[in-house]
Tab-separated table of C-alpha atoms in Angstrom:
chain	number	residue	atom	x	y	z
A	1	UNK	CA	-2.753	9.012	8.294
A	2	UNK	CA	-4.078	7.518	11.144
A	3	UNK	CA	-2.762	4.370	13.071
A	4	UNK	CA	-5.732	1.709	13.839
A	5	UNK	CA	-4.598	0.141	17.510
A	6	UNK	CA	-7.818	-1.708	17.323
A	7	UNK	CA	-8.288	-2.985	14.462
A	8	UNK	CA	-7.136	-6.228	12.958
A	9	UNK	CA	-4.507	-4.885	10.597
A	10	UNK	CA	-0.789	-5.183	12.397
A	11	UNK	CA	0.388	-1.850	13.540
A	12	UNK	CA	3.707	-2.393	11.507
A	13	UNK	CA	1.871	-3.320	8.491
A	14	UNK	CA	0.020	0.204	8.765
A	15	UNK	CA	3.668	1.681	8.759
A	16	UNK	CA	4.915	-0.015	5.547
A	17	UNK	CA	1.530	0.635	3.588
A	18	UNK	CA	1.608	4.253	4.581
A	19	UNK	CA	5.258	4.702	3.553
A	20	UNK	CA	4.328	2.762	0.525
A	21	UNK	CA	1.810	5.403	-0.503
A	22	UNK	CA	4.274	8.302	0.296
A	23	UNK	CA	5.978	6.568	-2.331
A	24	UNK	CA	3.514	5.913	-4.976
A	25	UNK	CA	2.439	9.692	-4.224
A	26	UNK	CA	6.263	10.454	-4.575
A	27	UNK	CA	6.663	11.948	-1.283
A	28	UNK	CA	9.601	9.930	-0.973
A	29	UNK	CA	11.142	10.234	-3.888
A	30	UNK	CA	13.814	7.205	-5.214
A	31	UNK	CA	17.099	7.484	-3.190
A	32	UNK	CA	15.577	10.332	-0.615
A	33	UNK	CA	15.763	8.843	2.991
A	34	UNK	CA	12.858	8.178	4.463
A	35	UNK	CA	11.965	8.411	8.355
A	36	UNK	CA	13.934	7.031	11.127
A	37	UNK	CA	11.804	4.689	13.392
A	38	UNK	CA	12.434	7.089	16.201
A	39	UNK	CA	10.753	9.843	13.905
A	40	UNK	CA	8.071	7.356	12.744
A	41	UNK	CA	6.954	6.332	16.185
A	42	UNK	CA	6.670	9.880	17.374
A	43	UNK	CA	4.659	10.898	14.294
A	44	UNK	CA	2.283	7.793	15.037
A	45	UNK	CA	2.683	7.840	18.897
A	46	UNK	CA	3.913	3.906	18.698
A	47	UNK	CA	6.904	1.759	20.078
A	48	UNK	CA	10.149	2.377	17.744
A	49	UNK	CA	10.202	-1.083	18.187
A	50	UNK	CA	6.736	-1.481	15.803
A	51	UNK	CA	8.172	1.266	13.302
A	52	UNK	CA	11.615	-0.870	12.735
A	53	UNK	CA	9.402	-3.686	12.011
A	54	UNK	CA	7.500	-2.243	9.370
A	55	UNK	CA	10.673	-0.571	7.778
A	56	UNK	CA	12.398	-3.739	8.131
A	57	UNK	CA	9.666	-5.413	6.103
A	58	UNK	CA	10.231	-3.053	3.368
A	59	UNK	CA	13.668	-3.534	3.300
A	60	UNK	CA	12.728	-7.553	2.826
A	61	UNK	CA	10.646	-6.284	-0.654
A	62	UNK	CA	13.893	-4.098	-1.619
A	63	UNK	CA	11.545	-1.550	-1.625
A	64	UNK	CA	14.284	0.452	0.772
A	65	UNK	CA	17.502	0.065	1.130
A	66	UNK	CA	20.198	0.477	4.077
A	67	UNK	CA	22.909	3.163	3.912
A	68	UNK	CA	25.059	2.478	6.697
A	69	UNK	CA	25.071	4.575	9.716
A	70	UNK	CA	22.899	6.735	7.581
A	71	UNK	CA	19.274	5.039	7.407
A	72	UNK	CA	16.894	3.539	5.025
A	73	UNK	CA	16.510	5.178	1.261
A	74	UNK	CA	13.948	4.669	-1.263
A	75	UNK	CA	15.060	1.944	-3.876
A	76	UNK	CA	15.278	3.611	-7.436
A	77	UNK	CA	12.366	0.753	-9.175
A	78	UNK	CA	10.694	1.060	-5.334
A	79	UNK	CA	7.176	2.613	-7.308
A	80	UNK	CA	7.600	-0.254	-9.370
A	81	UNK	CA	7.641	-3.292	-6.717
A	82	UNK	CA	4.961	-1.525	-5.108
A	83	UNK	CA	2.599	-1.093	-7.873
A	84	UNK	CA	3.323	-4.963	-9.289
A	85	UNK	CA	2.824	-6.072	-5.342
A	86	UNK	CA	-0.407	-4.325	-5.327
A	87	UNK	CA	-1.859	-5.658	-8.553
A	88	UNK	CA	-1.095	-9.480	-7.932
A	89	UNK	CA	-1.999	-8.756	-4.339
A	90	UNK	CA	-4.356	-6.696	-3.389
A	91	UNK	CA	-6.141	-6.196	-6.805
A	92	UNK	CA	-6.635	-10.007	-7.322
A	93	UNK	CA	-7.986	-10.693	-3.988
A	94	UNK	CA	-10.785	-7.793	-4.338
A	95	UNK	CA	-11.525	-9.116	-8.042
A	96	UNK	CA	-11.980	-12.770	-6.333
A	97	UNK	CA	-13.975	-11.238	-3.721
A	98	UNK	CA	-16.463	-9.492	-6.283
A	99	UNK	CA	-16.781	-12.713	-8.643
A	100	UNK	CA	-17.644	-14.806	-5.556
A	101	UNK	CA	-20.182	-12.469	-4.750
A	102	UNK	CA	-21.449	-12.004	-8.352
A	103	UNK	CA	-21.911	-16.021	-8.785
A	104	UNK	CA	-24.010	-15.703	-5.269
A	105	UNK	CA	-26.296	-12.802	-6.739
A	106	UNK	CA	-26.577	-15.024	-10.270
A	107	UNK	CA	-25.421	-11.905	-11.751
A	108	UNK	CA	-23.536	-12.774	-15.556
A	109	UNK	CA	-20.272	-11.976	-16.824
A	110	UNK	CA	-21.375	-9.460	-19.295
A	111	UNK	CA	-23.779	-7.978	-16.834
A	112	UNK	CA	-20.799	-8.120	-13.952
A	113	UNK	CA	-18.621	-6.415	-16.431
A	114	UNK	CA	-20.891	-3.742	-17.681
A	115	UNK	CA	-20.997	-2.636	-13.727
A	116	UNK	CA	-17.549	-2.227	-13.737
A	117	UNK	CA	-17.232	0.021	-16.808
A	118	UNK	CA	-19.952	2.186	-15.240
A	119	UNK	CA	-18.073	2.072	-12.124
A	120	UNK	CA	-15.035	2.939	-14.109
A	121	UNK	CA	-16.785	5.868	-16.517
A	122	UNK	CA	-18.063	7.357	-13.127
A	123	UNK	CA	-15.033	7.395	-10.916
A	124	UNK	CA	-13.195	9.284	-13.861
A	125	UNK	CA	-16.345	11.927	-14.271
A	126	UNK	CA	-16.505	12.072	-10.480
A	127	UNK	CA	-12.158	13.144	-11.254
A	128	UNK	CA	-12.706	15.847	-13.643
């Protein structure tokens, strides 16, 4: 993965989402320990400082969990809190986005939910 310096996204928020998708790609599996933020900031070239933050954030969702002395673990329902997060989140602010838009273009319900079966019927041909 690669760390955006420039963009508008927090670094530390880059950290957390890419150990969240380690996750959900079980990479990190529940209860394995997952990089130090010594070992994150020289994977990403960034301050420790910066990788704390965004494992510290994680911590905040219970998505890891502190072993003393030890480091930070994946929590056992971690896939879980990530994939609920990620619905209400992420999935309901692109579906607001796309119904905003659709009202602008005058484009109908039916017709706005037709493209998104045919969206949906040719991501999973596009799969096999």
């Amino acid at each position: 993965m690669m760390i955006h310096t420039d963009g508008t996204k927090p670094i530390y928020i880059q950290i957390s989402e890419w150990i969240e998708n380690e996750i959900l790609n079980e990479n990190f599996k529940p209860d394995e320990k997952v990089h130090s933020q010594y070992k994150l900031a020289d994977l990403f070239n960034i301050n420790p400082a910066t990788a704390a933050k965004g494992l510290t954030l994680l911590s905040d969702e219970t998505i890891l969990y502190n072993k003393r002395g030890l480091g930070k673990f994946v929590a056992h329902d971690a896939k879980d809190i990530i994939t609920n997060k990620r619905k209400s989140q992420t999935l309901k602010r692109l579906i607001q986005e796309i119904v905003v838009e659709a009202e602008r273009l005058h484009v109908e319900e039916g017709e706005l939910i037709e493209l998104v079966r045919k969206t949906i019927n040719e991501h999973r041909g596009a799969a096999e």
